Amino acid sequence: MTQGIIQTDVYTDFQGINALRNRVRTDGDSEETLRAVAEQFEALFLQMMLKSMRDASLGDSMLDNDNTKTYQSMFDKQISIEMSKGEGIGLADMLVQQLRRNKGVDASEKAGISVSPQRDFTELTNTRPNLLQVKKPSETSSLDRQVPDWKPESPKEFVRKLWPHAKRAADELGAKPEMLIAQAALETGWGQRMVRGADGRNSFNLFGIKADNNWQGARATTETIEFRDGLMRKERAQFRAYTSPEESFSDYVDFLKSNPRYNDALRQADDAPAFTRALSEAGYATDPDYAGKINRIMDGSHLREALGGVEISETGPRS
């Protein structure tokens, strides 16, 4: 970093920041000032990036508390300043060159490198150490193939979109598709409260299936309501993430069939009240009224009216 002006070597050094602001006002065209401002901008950029990385983590550690989070934030802010010193990540160099061009100064002469007006940030950072290069996730572990986001505007749209998938899944389970639609409506608020990942992407998790250690696919972490010892509590949990509603229905079928504890429920799949009650008794959900809520949705006017707009399948009327 330039030694000609006061440095901001510690993120709490407000004197250095104020001195830099005053230097810009009085000598904003000098090389030293341009470099110092660019490095401060790069440090702020790194702070934002580190914060985003923290926010996108899988969740808080069991040992985390307000104190550790405070010191973690302090560390991130300080390390961002250290990373911006010297060669940094190339962002400061790019800014200095851009500012020089704006002031009519030949950037290549000043920097001693060949820089065309079209040279972009990607090319510039390729000459720097790959400090922040992140390995691209494999196609099978990401949501890159995810269908466009979906947020139905009404129960009727919710049912129309999901009915074909519910019908196929119900056929595999020997259940009624209306029951699967009702369960998905309960879990997602008719599609209005879909679980989303840290990046805002829709998980398409229609049945509230959580991601345990055996789940190898994508995950989405969010707050959820659970009942513990008869009391309703807000908890943070990881849920399975899918690329489409169809994939969610397919995994729901596999999930029930692959878990022996749901064998009793599957034997009663053709009886919706018995099926939902057996699911609840097997521990599918912590809500003591889980089965009752599904059955009330099945018998309610919202579903009945929505089903009225669903086209009859080739195999005949809905069962």
XYZ file of C-alpha atoms in Angstrom, residues 39-259:
221
model
C -7.390 -0.387 -2.118
C -10.016 0.783 0.370
C -12.730 -0.056 -2.152
C -11.210 -3.494 -2.676
C -11.179 -4.055 1.102
C -14.872 -3.142 1.333
C -15.639 -5.468 -1.573
C -13.835 -8.318 0.197
C -15.774 -7.592 3.411
C -19.050 -7.937 1.515
C -17.874 -11.118 -0.151
C -16.782 -12.705 3.131
C -20.091 -11.775 4.738
C -21.986 -13.373 1.851
C -19.895 -16.522 2.224
C -20.733 -16.676 5.929
C -24.433 -16.156 5.240
C -24.397 -18.954 2.662
C -22.963 -21.517 5.113
C -24.904 -24.614 6.127
C -25.894 -23.096 9.460
C -24.585 -22.033 12.843
C -22.215 -24.195 14.815
C -23.346 -25.605 18.147
C -20.653 -23.447 19.775
C -21.735 -20.207 18.078
C -23.148 -17.355 20.130
C -23.372 -13.569 19.915
C -19.786 -13.153 21.137
C -18.253 -15.533 18.608
C -20.281 -13.920 15.812
C -18.999 -10.486 16.851
C -15.365 -11.621 16.820
C -15.954 -13.474 13.547
C -17.212 -10.241 11.989
C -14.216 -8.326 13.354
C -11.847 -10.936 11.942
C -13.487 -10.846 8.513
C -13.236 -7.057 8.346
C -9.571 -7.094 9.340
C -8.604 -9.937 7.023
C -10.258 -8.142 4.111
C -7.901 -5.196 4.671
C -4.892 -7.529 4.820
C -5.981 -9.290 1.619
C -6.285 -5.972 -0.214
C -2.670 -5.045 0.499
C 0.103 -5.806 -1.957
C -1.228 -7.526 -5.053
C -4.694 -8.112 -3.568
C -7.179 -9.716 -5.934
C -6.661 -7.266 -8.802
C -9.754 -5.147 -8.239
C -7.751 -2.150 -6.992
C -5.512 -2.289 -10.085
C -8.555 -2.308 -12.328
C -10.048 0.709 -10.555
C -6.793 2.684 -10.710
C -6.477 2.036 -14.434
C -10.097 3.044 -15.030
C -9.674 6.248 -13.036
C -6.504 7.087 -14.949
C -8.281 6.651 -18.266
C -11.082 8.903 -17.060
C -8.474 11.574 -16.312
C -6.677 11.113 -19.647
C -3.602 9.355 -18.208
C -1.984 6.525 -20.160
C -2.628 3.520 -17.912
C -0.115 1.229 -19.592
C 2.720 3.719 -19.151
C 1.974 4.245 -15.465
C 1.459 0.582 -14.636
C 4.199 -0.820 -16.848
C 1.807 -3.346 -18.388
C -0.142 -3.557 -21.596
C -3.751 -2.653 -20.937
C -6.253 -2.101 -23.738
C -9.405 -0.027 -23.086
C -11.432 -3.212 -23.471
C -9.437 -5.245 -20.962
C -11.915 -6.530 -18.388
C -11.806 -7.627 -14.778
C -11.655 -11.334 -15.632
C -8.491 -10.938 -17.673
C -6.904 -8.753 -15.021
C -7.554 -11.106 -12.143
C -6.193 -14.050 -14.127
C -2.719 -12.560 -13.568
C -3.204 -12.752 -9.779
C -2.904 -15.711 -7.413
C -6.130 -17.691 -7.312
C -6.867 -16.774 -3.699
C -10.607 -16.678 -4.200
C -11.074 -19.208 -6.961
C -13.837 -21.620 -6.003
C -14.180 -25.021 -7.600
C -17.371 -25.241 -9.638
C -19.912 -27.690 -8.188
C -20.702 -30.780 -10.183
C -23.856 -30.793 -12.258
C -25.404 -33.462 -10.074
C -24.895 -31.516 -6.838
C -26.226 -28.129 -7.959
C -29.539 -26.576 -8.926
C -28.160 -25.265 -12.237
C -30.686 -27.378 -14.149
C -33.541 -26.041 -12.051
C -36.750 -25.096 -13.803
C -37.875 -21.444 -13.599
C -39.147 -20.267 -10.231
C -42.768 -20.984 -9.486
C -45.120 -19.232 -7.077
C -48.786 -20.009 -7.795
C -51.216 -17.137 -7.539
C -54.114 -19.264 -6.297
C -55.009 -22.749 -5.013
C -56.462 -23.449 -8.450
C -53.116 -22.745 -10.140
C -51.359 -24.789 -7.441
C -53.555 -27.807 -8.131
C -53.413 -27.435 -11.919
C -49.603 -27.441 -11.883
C -49.210 -30.343 -9.482
C -52.111 -32.611 -10.424
C -50.271 -34.691 -13.089
C -47.367 -35.331 -10.695
C -49.713 -36.078 -7.792
C -51.637 -38.542 -9.946
C -48.486 -40.489 -10.909
C -47.169 -40.509 -7.336
C -50.545 -41.579 -5.953
C -50.710 -44.450 -8.428
C -47.325 -45.699 -7.188
C -48.386 -45.476 -3.560
C -51.943 -46.696 -4.012
C -53.142 -43.429 -2.518
C -55.504 -40.666 -3.587
C -53.900 -37.737 -5.457
C -56.155 -35.328 -3.545
C -54.440 -36.397 -0.341
C -50.976 -35.670 -1.778
C -52.148 -32.272 -3.029
C -53.589 -31.501 0.410
C -50.343 -32.489 2.138
C -48.292 -30.341 -0.250
C -50.722 -27.454 0.315
C -50.249 -27.749 4.080
C -46.457 -27.909 3.855
C -46.122 -24.951 1.467
C -49.152 -22.786 2.166
C -50.544 -23.521 -1.298
C -47.112 -22.775 -2.759
C -46.709 -19.397 -1.044
C -44.153 -20.543 1.559
C -41.764 -22.688 -0.438
C -38.444 -23.439 1.251
C -35.705 -21.391 -0.383
C -31.941 -21.608 -0.227
C -29.555 -18.875 0.872
C -29.374 -17.693 -2.745
C -33.164 -17.340 -2.897
C -33.684 -20.272 -5.219
C -36.809 -22.352 -4.868
C -36.142 -25.792 -3.359
C -39.419 -27.186 -4.759
C -39.666 -29.174 -1.519
C -43.420 -29.844 -1.438
C -43.521 -32.335 1.439
C -41.210 -30.834 4.065
C -38.656 -33.648 3.822
C -35.504 -32.720 5.720
C -31.974 -33.463 4.568
C -30.266 -35.889 6.934
C -26.725 -37.254 6.661
C -27.833 -39.845 4.104
C -29.079 -37.220 1.641
C -26.530 -36.645 -1.125
C -28.397 -33.964 -3.064
C -28.699 -30.207 -2.743
C -29.939 -28.619 0.486
C -31.755 -25.484 1.572
C -31.486 -24.148 5.129
C -34.338 -22.176 6.658
C -36.336 -21.625 9.829
C -39.200 -23.994 10.527
C -41.831 -24.529 13.202
C -41.556 -27.750 15.226
C -43.444 -29.090 18.222
C -41.233 -30.240 21.110
C -42.726 -31.508 24.362
C -46.077 -30.111 23.290
C -44.703 -26.629 22.687
C -44.322 -24.887 19.338
C -40.744 -23.782 18.672
C -38.919 -22.087 15.834
C -35.863 -24.034 14.669
C -33.328 -23.859 11.871
C -33.165 -26.958 9.694
C -31.872 -28.259 6.384
C -34.327 -29.464 3.772
C -33.889 -31.428 0.590
C -33.769 -29.261 -2.524
C -35.016 -30.351 -5.939
C -34.948 -28.974 -9.460
C -38.692 -29.300 -10.112
C -42.031 -30.255 -8.510
C -41.910 -33.555 -10.383
C -38.635 -34.449 -8.661
C -40.160 -33.604 -5.284
C -43.089 -35.980 -5.837
C -40.757 -38.728 -7.032
C -38.538 -38.394 -3.959
C -41.599 -38.378 -1.695
C -42.586 -41.790 -3.059
C -39.036 -43.129 -2.646
C -38.791 -41.657 0.850
C -41.907 -43.441 2.092
C -41.119 -46.740 0.384
C -37.516 -46.844 1.597
C -38.359 -46.179 5.274
